[in-house]
Coordinates of C-alpha atoms and ligand atoms in Angstrom, one line a residue:
X1 CA -12.0 92.4 -16.6
X2 CA -11.5 91.9 -20.3
X3 CA -13.8 93.3 -22.9
X4 CA -16.5 90.8 -23.8
X5 CA -16.1 88.8 -27.0
X6 CA -12.8 90.3 -28.0
X7 CA -10.1 87.8 -29.0
X8 CA -7.2 88.4 -26.7
X9 CA -4.1 89.7 -28.5
X10 CA -1.8 86.9 -27.6
X11 CA -4.0 84.5 -29.5
X12 CA -4.0 86.9 -32.5
X13 CA -0.2 87.1 -32.5
X14 CA -0.1 83.3 -32.3
X15 CA -2.5 82.7 -35.2
X16 CA -1.5 85.5 -37.6
X17 CA 1.8 84.0 -38.7
X18 CA 0.1 80.7 -39.1
X19 CA -2.5 82.1 -41.4
X20 CA 0.1 83.9 -43.6
X21 CA 2.1 80.7 -44.0
X22 CA -1.0 78.7 -44.7
X23 CA -2.2 81.2 -47.4
X24 CA 1.2 80.8 -49.2
X25 CA 0.9 77.1 -48.9
X26 CA -2.4 76.9 -50.7
X27 CA -1.2 78.9 -53.7
X28 CA 1.7 76.5 -54.3
X29 CA 1.8 73.0 -55.9
X30 CA 2.5 69.8 -53.9
X31 CA 5.5 69.1 -51.6
X32 CA 6.7 72.6 -50.7
X33 CA 9.8 73.9 -49.0
X34 CA 9.3 76.5 -46.3
X35 CA 12.1 78.9 -45.3
X36 CA 12.1 80.5 -41.8
X37 CA 14.5 82.6 -39.8
X38 CA 14.6 82.0 -36.1
X39 CA 16.4 84.8 -34.3
X40 CA 17.0 83.7 -30.8
X41 CA 17.4 86.7 -28.5
X42 CA 16.6 88.1 -25.0
X43 CA 13.3 89.9 -25.1
X44 CA 11.5 91.6 -22.2
X45 CA 8.5 89.4 -21.2
X46 CA 6.3 90.4 -18.3
X47 CA 4.5 87.7 -16.4
X48 CA 3.3 87.4 -12.8
X49 CA 3.8 91.2 -12.4
X50 CA 7.5 91.1 -13.3
X51 CA 9.5 91.6 -16.5
X52 CA 12.3 89.2 -17.3
X53 CA 14.8 89.2 -20.1
X54 CA 13.4 86.1 -21.6
X55 CA 15.1 84.1 -24.4
X56 CA 12.7 83.9 -27.3
X57 CA 12.5 83.2 -31.0
X58 CA 11.8 86.3 -33.1
X59 CA 10.7 88.1 -29.9
X60 CA 7.7 85.7 -29.5
X61 CA 6.8 83.7 -26.4
X62 CA 5.8 81.0 -27.2
X63 CA 7.7 81.0 -30.5
X64 CA 6.2 80.9 -34.0
X65 CA 4.0 78.0 -35.0
X66 CA 5.3 76.2 -38.0
X67 CA 2.6 74.8 -40.4
X68 CA 3.3 72.3 -43.1
X69 CA 1.7 69.4 -45.0
X70 CA 3.0 65.9 -44.8
X71 CA 5.7 65.6 -47.4
X72 CA 6.9 69.2 -47.2
X73 CA 10.4 70.3 -46.3
X74 CA 11.5 72.9 -43.8
X75 CA 14.7 75.0 -43.9
X76 CA 15.1 77.0 -40.7
X77 CA 18.0 79.3 -40.3
X78 CA 18.7 79.7 -36.6
X79 CA 20.6 82.8 -35.5
X80 CA 21.9 82.8 -31.9
X81 CA 21.8 86.3 -30.6
X82 CA 21.5 85.1 -27.0
X83 CA 24.3 84.7 -24.5
X84 CA 23.9 81.0 -24.2
X85 CA 24.8 78.0 -26.3
X86 CA 21.8 76.9 -28.3
X87 CA 20.4 74.1 -30.4
X88 CA 16.9 73.5 -31.6
X89 CA 15.2 70.1 -31.7
X90 CA 12.2 69.3 -33.9
X91 CA 10.5 67.0 -31.4
X92 CA 9.0 63.9 -33.0
X93 CA 10.2 64.6 -36.6
X94 CA 11.7 61.3 -37.8
X95 CA 14.7 63.1 -39.6
X96 CA 15.2 60.1 -41.9
X97 CA 18.9 60.3 -43.0
X98 CA 19.1 63.8 -41.7
X99 CA 20.2 63.2 -38.1
X100 CA 22.4 66.3 -38.4
X101 CA 19.2 68.4 -38.2
X102 CA 17.8 66.6 -35.1
X103 CA 19.3 69.1 -32.7
X104 CA 20.2 67.7 -29.2
X105 CA 23.3 69.4 -28.0
X106 CA 26.5 67.2 -28.2
X107 CA 24.5 64.3 -29.6
X108 CA 23.9 65.3 -33.2
X109 CA 25.7 68.6 -33.3
X110 CA 27.8 71.0 -31.3
X111 CA 25.9 73.9 -29.9
X112 CA 25.4 77.1 -31.9
X113 CA 27.6 79.5 -30.0
X114 CA 26.4 83.1 -29.2
X115 CA 26.8 85.0 -32.5
X116 CA 26.7 81.9 -34.6
X117 CA 24.0 80.3 -36.8
X118 CA 23.0 77.0 -38.2
X119 CA 20.4 76.0 -40.8
X120 CA 18.3 73.0 -40.1
X121 CA 16.9 71.1 -43.2
X122 CA 14.5 68.2 -43.1
X123 CA 11.5 66.7 -44.8
X124 CA 8.4 65.5 -43.2
X125 CA 7.8 61.9 -44.2
X126 CA 4.6 60.1 -43.3
X127 CA 3.7 62.0 -40.2
X128 CA 0.5 63.9 -39.6
X129 CA -0.8 65.8 -36.6
X130 CA 0.9 67.8 -33.9
X131 CA 4.5 68.0 -33.1
X132 CA 6.6 70.9 -31.7
X133 CA 10.1 72.3 -31.6
X134 CA 12.2 73.4 -28.7
X135 CA 15.7 74.3 -27.6
X136 CA 17.7 71.3 -26.7
X137 CA 20.5 72.9 -24.6
X138 CA 20.3 73.1 -20.8
X139 CA 17.0 74.7 -19.8
X140 CA 16.6 77.1 -22.7
X141 CA 13.5 75.2 -23.8
X142 CA 11.6 76.7 -20.8
X143 CA 10.9 79.7 -23.2
X144 CA 12.3 78.6 -26.6
X145 CA 9.5 76.4 -28.0
X146 CA 6.6 76.4 -30.5
X147 CA 4.1 74.3 -32.3
X148 CA 4.9 72.3 -35.5
X149 CA 1.6 71.4 -37.2
X150 CA 1.5 68.8 -40.0
X151 CA -1.6 68.6 -42.0
X152 CA -2.4 65.8 -44.5
X153 CA -0.9 66.1 -48.0
X154 CA -3.0 68.5 -50.2
X155 CA -5.9 66.5 -51.5
X156 CA -5.8 64.2 -48.5
X157 CA -8.2 64.7 -45.6
X158 CA -8.3 64.0 -41.9
X159 CA -9.6 60.7 -40.8
X160 CA -12.4 62.6 -39.0
X161 CA -14.8 65.4 -40.0
X162 CA -12.9 68.5 -40.9
X163 CA -12.9 70.8 -37.8
X164 CA -14.2 74.3 -38.2
X165 CA -11.2 75.8 -36.4
X166 CA -7.9 74.5 -35.1
X167 CA -6.1 75.9 -32.1
X168 CA -2.7 75.0 -30.8
X169 CA -2.7 74.8 -27.0
X170 CA 0.9 74.9 -25.7
X171 CA 1.1 74.1 -22.0
X172 CA 4.2 75.6 -20.5
X173 CA 6.0 76.4 -17.2
X174 CA 7.1 79.8 -16.1
X175 CA 9.7 80.7 -13.5
X176 CA 9.7 84.0 -11.9
X177 CA 13.5 83.9 -12.4
X178 CA 15.9 83.2 -15.2
X179 CA 15.4 79.4 -15.8
X180 CA 19.1 79.1 -16.8
X181 CA 20.0 80.4 -13.3
X182 CA 17.6 78.0 -11.7
X183 CA 19.3 74.9 -13.3
X184 CA 22.8 76.3 -12.9
X185 CA 22.2 76.7 -9.2
X186 CA 20.8 73.1 -8.9
X187 CA 23.8 71.7 -10.8
X188 CA 26.1 73.5 -8.4
X189 CA 24.4 72.5 -5.2
X190 CA 23.4 68.9 -6.2
X191 CA 19.8 69.7 -4.9
X192 CA 16.6 69.5 -6.9
X193 CA 16.0 72.8 -8.8
X194 CA 13.2 75.1 -7.8
X195 CA 9.8 74.2 -9.2
X196 CA 8.1 76.6 -11.6
X197 CA 5.9 79.5 -10.4
X198 CA 3.2 79.1 -12.9
X199 CA 1.9 76.9 -15.7
X200 CA 0.9 78.7 -18.9
X201 CA -1.4 78.2 -21.9
X202 CA 0.0 79.7 -25.0
X203 CA 2.4 81.6 -22.8
X204 CA -0.3 83.1 -20.4
X205 CA -0.8 81.8 -16.8
X206 CA -4.5 82.8 -16.7
X207 CA -7.0 84.1 -14.2
X208 CA -5.7 82.3 -11.1
X209 CA -2.4 84.2 -11.0
X210 CA -1.4 87.7 -10.0
X211 CA -1.3 90.3 -12.8
X212 CA -2.4 87.8 -15.3
X213 CA -6.2 87.8 -15.9
X214 CA -6.2 90.7 -18.4
X215 CA -4.1 88.6 -20.7
X216 CA -5.9 85.2 -20.3
X217 CA -6.1 83.4 -23.6
X218 CA -9.5 83.2 -25.2
X219 CA -10.3 80.3 -27.4
X220 CA -13.3 81.2 -29.6
X221 CA -16.0 78.7 -30.5
X222 CA -19.4 79.0 -32.1
X223 CA -22.5 76.9 -31.1
X224 CA -22.7 73.8 -33.1
X225 CA -19.2 73.7 -34.5
X226 CA -16.6 71.1 -33.8
X227 CA -13.0 72.4 -33.4
X228 CA -9.6 70.7 -33.1
X229 CA -7.4 71.5 -30.1
X230 CA -3.8 70.5 -30.6
X231 CA -2.6 70.1 -27.0
X232 CA 1.2 70.0 -26.4
X233 CA 2.9 69.6 -23.1
X234 CA 5.9 71.9 -23.6
X235 CA 6.4 72.2 -19.8
X236 CA 9.9 71.4 -18.5
X237 CA 9.4 69.1 -15.6
X238 CA 5.8 68.3 -15.0
X239 CA 3.1 65.9 -16.3
X240 CA -0.1 67.8 -16.6
X241 CA -3.8 67.0 -16.5
X242 CA -5.9 69.0 -19.0
X243 CA -9.6 69.5 -19.2
X244 CA -12.3 71.8 -20.5
X245 CA -15.3 72.6 -18.2
X246 CA -18.5 70.8 -19.2
X247 CA -17.1 69.5 -22.5
X248 CA -16.2 66.0 -23.7
X249 CA -13.0 65.7 -25.6
X250 CA -12.6 63.2 -28.5
X251 CA -9.0 62.1 -28.8
X252 CA -8.0 61.6 -32.5
X253 CA -4.2 61.8 -32.5
X254 CA -1.1 61.9 -30.4
X255 CA 2.6 62.6 -31.3
X256 CA 1.7 63.1 -34.9
X257 CA 0.0 59.7 -35.4
X258 CA -3.7 59.2 -35.6
X259 CA -5.4 57.1 -33.0
X260 CA -8.7 55.2 -32.8
X261 CA -11.0 58.0 -31.5
X262 CA -12.1 57.8 -27.9
X263 CA -13.8 60.2 -25.6
X264 CA -12.6 61.5 -22.2
X265 CA -13.1 64.4 -20.0
X266 CA -9.5 64.7 -19.0
X267 CA -6.1 64.3 -20.7
X268 CA -2.8 63.6 -19.1
X269 CA 0.3 64.6 -21.0
X270 CA 3.9 64.1 -20.0
X271 CA 6.4 66.8 -21.3
X272 CA 7.0 66.1 -24.9
X273 CA 3.7 64.5 -25.6
X274 CA 1.0 65.9 -27.8
X275 CA -2.7 65.0 -28.0
X276 CA -5.2 66.2 -30.7
X277 CA -8.8 66.4 -29.5
X278 CA -12.1 67.4 -31.1
X279 CA -14.4 69.5 -29.0
X280 CA -18.0 70.2 -30.0
X281 CA -19.8 73.4 -28.9
X282 CA -22.9 71.6 -27.6
X283 CA -23.3 73.4 -24.3
X284 CA -25.3 76.5 -23.5
X285 CA -23.5 79.6 -24.9
X286 CA -21.2 80.8 -22.1
X287 CA -17.6 81.0 -21.1
X288 CA -15.9 77.8 -19.9
X289 CA -12.5 77.4 -18.4
X290 CA -9.8 75.3 -20.1
X291 CA -7.5 74.3 -17.4
X292 CA -4.3 72.3 -16.7
X293 CA -2.5 71.4 -13.5
X294 CA 0.0 68.9 -12.3
X295 CA -0.1 65.1 -12.3
X296 CA 2.5 64.7 -9.6
X297 CA 3.4 61.0 -9.1
X298 CA 6.5 61.2 -7.0
X299 CA 5.4 60.9 -3.4
X300 CA 6.5 63.8 -1.1
X301 CA 8.4 65.6 -3.8
X302 CA 7.7 69.3 -4.2
X303 CA 5.8 70.4 -7.3
X304 CA 4.1 73.5 -8.6
X305 CA 0.5 73.1 -7.5
X306 CA -1.0 76.0 -9.3
X307 CA -3.6 75.9 -12.1
X308 CA -3.4 77.5 -15.5
X309 CA -6.5 78.5 -17.4
X310 CA -7.7 79.8 -20.7
X311 CA -11.3 80.5 -21.7
X312 CA -13.4 78.7 -24.2
X313 CA -15.8 81.4 -25.2
X314 CA -19.0 80.9 -27.2
X315 CA -19.4 83.7 -29.7
X316 CA -22.9 84.2 -28.4
X317 CA -22.0 84.1 -24.7
X318 CA -23.9 86.6 -22.8
X319 CA -22.0 89.8 -22.1
X320 CA -21.5 90.5 -18.5
X321 CA -23.6 93.5 -17.5
X322 CA -21.5 96.5 -16.4
X323 CA -20.0 96.0 -13.0
X324 CA -21.0 92.4 -13.0
X325 CA -18.7 89.5 -13.9
X326 CA -19.9 86.5 -15.6
X327 CA -17.4 84.0 -14.4
X328 CA -16.4 81.2 -16.6
X329 CA -17.6 77.8 -15.6
X330 CA -15.0 76.0 -13.5
X331 CA -13.9 72.5 -14.5
X332 CA -13.1 69.7 -12.1
X333 CA -9.6 68.3 -12.3
X334 CA -8.3 65.0 -10.9
X335 CA -6.3 65.0 -7.7
X336 CA -2.6 65.7 -8.1
X337 CA -1.7 62.1 -7.4
X338 CA -4.6 60.5 -9.3
X339 CA -2.6 57.7 -11.0
X340 CA -5.7 55.8 -11.7
X341 CA -7.0 58.5 -14.0
X342 CA -3.6 59.0 -15.6
X343 CA -3.4 55.2 -16.3
X344 CA -7.0 54.9 -17.6
X345 CA -6.1 57.7 -20.1
X346 CA -2.7 56.4 -21.3
X347 CA -4.0 52.8 -21.7
X348 CA -7.0 54.0 -23.9
X349 CA -4.8 54.6 -26.9
X350 CA -5.0 52.4 -30.0
X351 CA -3.8 52.7 -33.5
X352 CA -6.8 53.4 -35.9
X353 CA -6.6 49.9 -37.4
X354 CA -4.3 46.8 -37.4
X355 CA -0.7 47.7 -37.7
X356 CA 2.6 45.9 -38.6
X357 CA 4.2 45.4 -35.2
X358 CA 7.5 43.6 -35.4
X359 CA 6.9 40.1 -34.0
X360 CA 10.4 38.6 -34.3
X361 CA 12.9 40.6 -32.2
X362 CA 16.6 40.9 -33.0
X363 CA 17.5 43.1 -30.0
X364 CA 15.8 42.7 -26.7
X365 CA 16.7 45.3 -24.1
X366 CA 15.6 45.8 -20.5
X367 CA 16.4 49.3 -19.4
X368 CA 15.8 50.6 -15.8
X369 CA 15.0 54.3 -15.6
X370 CA 15.2 56.2 -12.3
X371 CA 16.9 58.5 -9.9
X372 CA 19.9 58.0 -7.7
X373 CA 21.9 59.8 -5.1
X374 CA 25.7 60.2 -5.2
X375 CA 27.6 60.3 -1.9
X376 CA 29.9 63.3 -1.8
X377 CA 33.5 62.3 -1.6
X378 CA 35.2 63.4 1.6
X379 CA 36.4 67.0 1.4
X380 CA 33.6 68.1 -0.9
X381 CA 32.1 71.4 0.3
X382 CA 28.7 71.1 2.0
X383 CA 27.3 73.7 -0.3
X384 CA 27.9 71.4 -3.2
X385 CA 26.1 68.5 -1.5
X386 CA 22.7 69.8 -0.8
X387 CA 20.8 66.7 -2.1
X388 CA 19.0 64.5 0.5
X389 CA 21.3 63.8 3.5
X390 CA 24.3 65.6 2.1
X391 CA 24.3 63.8 -1.3
X392 CA 23.9 65.0 -4.9
X393 CA 21.0 64.0 -7.1
X394 CA 21.8 61.8 -10.1
X395 CA 19.8 59.6 -12.5
X396 CA 20.5 56.7 -14.8
X397 CA 19.4 54.1 -17.3
X398 CA 20.7 50.6 -16.5
X399 CA 22.9 52.2 -13.8
X400 CA 24.8 54.4 -16.4
X401 CA 24.4 58.1 -15.7
X402 CA 24.7 59.6 -19.2
X403 CA 27.4 62.2 -19.7
X404 CA 27.4 64.5 -22.7
X405 CA 30.7 64.7 -24.6
X406 CA 32.2 68.2 -25.0
X407 CA 34.7 68.1 -27.9
X408 CA 32.6 66.5 -30.6
X409 CA 29.0 65.6 -31.0
X410 CA 28.4 61.8 -30.9
X411 CA 27.2 61.9 -34.5
X412 CA 30.4 63.6 -35.7
X413 CA 32.5 61.2 -33.7
X414 CA 30.6 58.3 -35.2
X415 CA 30.6 59.6 -38.8
X416 CA 34.2 60.7 -38.9
X417 CA 35.5 57.8 -36.8
X418 CA 36.9 59.9 -34.0
X419 CA 37.9 57.6 -31.1
X420 CA 37.6 58.3 -27.4
X421 CA 34.3 60.3 -27.5
X422 CA 31.9 57.4 -26.6
X423 CA 32.0 53.7 -26.1
X424 CA 29.5 51.1 -27.5
X425 CA 29.0 49.1 -24.3
X426 CA 25.7 50.4 -23.1
X427 CA 24.4 47.3 -21.3
X428 CA 21.2 45.6 -22.6
X429 CA 20.2 44.8 -19.0
X430 CA 20.9 46.3 -15.6
X431 CA 24.1 45.1 -13.9
X432 CA 22.2 43.3 -11.1
X433 CA 18.7 41.9 -11.0
X434 CA 16.8 43.3 -8.0
X435 CA 13.3 44.2 -7.0
X436 CA 13.4 47.5 -9.0
X437 CA 10.2 48.8 -7.6
X438 CA 10.6 47.5 -4.1
X439 CA 13.3 48.2 -1.6
X440 CA 16.4 48.7 -3.8
X441 CA 19.5 48.4 -1.7
X442 CA 21.5 51.6 -1.2
X443 CA 24.5 50.0 -2.9
X444 CA 22.4 50.4 -6.1
X445 CA 21.8 54.1 -5.6
X446 CA 25.0 55.4 -7.1
X447 CA 25.2 54.9 -10.8
X448 CA 28.4 55.0 -12.9
X449 CA 28.9 58.0 -15.2
X450 CA 29.5 57.2 -18.8
X451 CA 29.0 58.1 -22.5
X452 CA 27.8 54.8 -23.7
X453 CA 25.7 54.0 -26.8
X454 CA 24.0 50.8 -27.9
X455 CA 24.8 49.8 -31.4
X456 CA 22.0 48.6 -33.7
X457 CA 22.3 47.1 -37.2
X458 CA 20.2 48.9 -39.8
X459 CA 16.8 47.2 -39.9
X460 CA 17.1 45.6 -36.5
X461 CA 13.8 44.9 -34.8
X462 CA 14.1 46.2 -31.3
X463 CA 12.1 45.7 -28.1
X464 CA 12.8 47.8 -25.0
X465 CA 11.3 47.1 -21.6
X466 CA 11.4 50.4 -19.8
X467 CA 11.4 49.6 -16.1
X468 CA 10.9 52.4 -13.6
X469 CA 12.7 52.1 -10.3
X470 CA 11.9 53.2 -6.8
X471 CA 15.4 54.4 -6.1
X472 CA 14.9 57.4 -3.8
X473 CA 11.4 57.8 -5.2
X474 CA 9.3 56.2 -7.9
X475 CA 7.7 58.5 -10.4
X476 CA 6.2 58.6 -13.8
X477 CA 8.9 59.2 -16.5
X478 CA 8.0 60.4 -20.0
X479 CA 10.6 58.5 -22.0
X480 CA 11.3 60.1 -25.5
X481 CA 13.2 58.5 -28.3
X482 CA 14.6 60.7 -31.1
X483 CA 14.4 59.8 -34.7
X484 CA 11.7 57.2 -34.3
X485 CA 8.1 56.5 -33.5
X486 CA 7.6 53.3 -31.5
X487 CA 4.7 51.1 -30.7
X488 CA 3.7 50.9 -27.0
X489 CA 2.7 47.2 -26.5
X490 CA 1.8 47.3 -22.9
X491 CA 2.4 49.0 -19.6
X492 CA 1.9 47.9 -16.0
X493 CA 2.9 48.4 -12.4
X494 CA 5.6 46.7 -10.4
X495 CA 8.4 44.7 -12.0
X496 CA 8.0 43.6 -15.6
X497 CA 7.7 39.8 -15.6
X498 CA 8.2 38.3 -19.1
X499 CA 6.4 35.1 -18.1
X500 CA 3.1 36.7 -17.3
X501 CA 3.3 40.2 -18.9
X502 CA 4.1 39.1 -22.4
X503 CA 0.5 37.9 -22.7
X504 CA -0.7 41.5 -22.2
X505 CA 1.2 42.7 -25.3
X506 CA -1.1 44.4 -27.9
X507 CA 0.3 43.1 -31.2
X508 CA -2.8 44.2 -33.1
X509 CA -3.3 47.9 -32.8
X510 CA -0.9 49.4 -30.3
X511 CA -0.5 53.2 -30.4
X512 CA 2.5 54.7 -32.3
X513 CA 4.2 57.4 -30.3
X514 CA 7.5 59.1 -29.7
X515 CA 7.2 59.6 -25.9
X516 CA 6.0 56.9 -23.5
X517 CA 4.7 57.6 -20.0
X518 CA 6.4 54.9 -18.0
X519 CA 4.0 54.5 -15.0
X520 CA 5.1 55.4 -11.5
X521 CA 6.7 52.2 -10.0
X522 CA 6.0 50.4 -13.3
X523 CA 7.0 49.5 -16.8
X524 CA 6.2 50.0 -20.5
X525 CA 7.3 47.9 -23.4
X526 CA 8.1 49.5 -26.8
X527 CA 9.1 48.1 -30.2
X528 CA 10.5 49.8 -33.3
X529 CA 12.5 48.9 -36.4
X530 CA 15.9 50.6 -36.5
X531 CA 15.5 51.9 -40.1
X532 CA 16.9 55.4 -39.6
X533 CA 20.7 55.6 -39.4
X534 CA 22.4 58.0 -37.0
X535 CA 22.8 58.6 -33.3
X536 CA 19.5 58.9 -31.4
X537 CA 19.2 59.9 -27.8
X538 CA 16.5 58.3 -25.6
X539 CA 15.8 60.3 -22.5
X540 CA 13.4 61.3 -19.8
X541 CA 11.7 64.4 -21.0
X542 CA 11.6 65.9 -17.5
X543 CA 14.6 68.3 -18.1
X544 CA 15.6 68.0 -14.5
X545 CA 16.3 64.3 -15.0
X546 CA 18.2 64.8 -18.3
X547 CA 20.8 67.0 -16.5
X548 CA 21.2 64.2 -13.9
X549 CA 21.9 61.6 -16.6
X550 CA 18.6 59.9 -17.3
X551 CA 19.5 59.2 -20.9
X552 CA 21.3 56.8 -23.3
X553 CA 21.8 56.8 -27.1
X554 CA 21.3 54.3 -29.9
X555 CA 23.9 54.2 -32.7
X556 CA 22.0 52.9 -35.8
X557 CA 24.4 51.8 -38.5
X558 CA 24.0 52.5 -42.2
X559 CA 22.2 49.9 -44.3
X560 CA 22.9 49.1 -47.9
X561 CA 23.2 51.9 -50.4
X562 CA 22.7 55.6 -50.3
X563 CA 19.0 55.5 -49.3
X564 CA 19.8 53.6 -46.1
X565 CA 22.8 55.8 -45.2
X566 CA 23.1 58.9 -43.1
X567 CA 23.6 62.0 -45.3
X568 CA 26.9 63.9 -45.3
X569 CA 27.1 66.6 -42.6
X570 CA 26.1 70.1 -43.8
X571 CA 28.9 72.6 -44.3
X572 CA 27.7 75.0 -41.6
X573 CA 27.5 72.3 -38.9
X574 CA 28.7 74.1 -35.7
X575 CA 32.1 73.0 -34.4
X576 CA 32.7 72.5 -30.7
Ligands
C2O601 CU1 11.6 67.0 -27.0 CU2 15.3 65.3 -26.6 O1 13.4 66.1 -26.8

């Protein structure tokens, strides 16, 4: 039982660096540059009664929160003292002209080898709200991640009353194992990797797990105040429902764009997504659970069905009398497969006012996203074919299972004109038109491996229909595009039908996001203008699916003049 009204130490260690950076920020003039060192190293971390040699940044799990204002620049020197290849991705940062700092391994850079280092440099341009950073190499991001908070420019204010306090809420997944071993084993066997053993809030599983309750995160609040929770799904493989007992949440932002405020009692976030919510302390002073658990949309697939909690604690909450426990109030969470609640939430998002959605389209793509199963060629050892019925799991976009290059990053190959690293024939439509969400014939289950990009002219107006498939199983896919925010015009179930579904497009105030939840057995339509030159990966943010190939990349050409061109590569860019 924890001491009453004491702020748990994990929260302090999370907030202290934030406060320090913030204090320096206030004393400086406009548009600042922040310098950070990220030392990536194995650190003993004890969770669920057991200590693991966890890969962390600066010994912190989760890693440090970065705090900046819109317009500021970040210079982060990453030193790899771990025994794995490493890159860091600044999830949701547009990286205008600075694709070299985007971070996905073998896409925009070769990995930082053990013992090596690389300095990421970028400027935040026109983004406000909550983003995050994470490793983008194999499964390192299971523990290598942190918040990236962007406040309005100095002198600007939030489009909502200034919250009394702000708290980042990083939802994560914990394996009682080395996550790198978990994915390695799955890649060897062809089977699905083990699911996590716990979810976490700011690195702590909470009261419902063994050896955890003494470290449960406390989020303080005072009667009458309104606070901002910056909720981030930094989990690896699981969409999550999130709620706070007895409190209504007012959604004001997502993926570092503001939204038209709406109220809800539950959020659903796919990995990669962020949601900013206001919470008012208008309930009797007490302790209330903040909780998250799975939204598991794939029928019959195993998932981690545990629940992580933190505690929203009113300053004046009655102290439990000695020997008595005043249990926090329990929230109710939707059922694991409650797609209706997930959909009601994702379709509530609007931009704050009328926006400029491209109406003429230069490039119209229809991209299927889903799983597959590869038959094992005769002679393959059974232990390498442990997917369903002796197969190996795979995944694809438009039947191409994405393969990372190994000698050069795609961006280097593009910039230096190195042939043979990728081809530019990613198809704008699937090879055959079938009932994608119905009974897809088995002949469609084995995608073709390839490193294919889709070329876009600078300034092209792009529409992509993301169509989920029911190959092996239908499920919700959080599709993330690097280097861009896109408008989500509509989503629906079944097969997208341009004749009837185009009328559902919101061309007035669609939400601007970097990660779209493509509904289970359904579709979503996104639009963006290709005004950022470089190579940008678009992938499912369930890490298990990336490894299987659920990705593709856009090659966006330079426009006219320096301001529309990719910068030169930095001198310390890691070589393969
Ligand atoms: Cu947060 Cu490539 O992703």
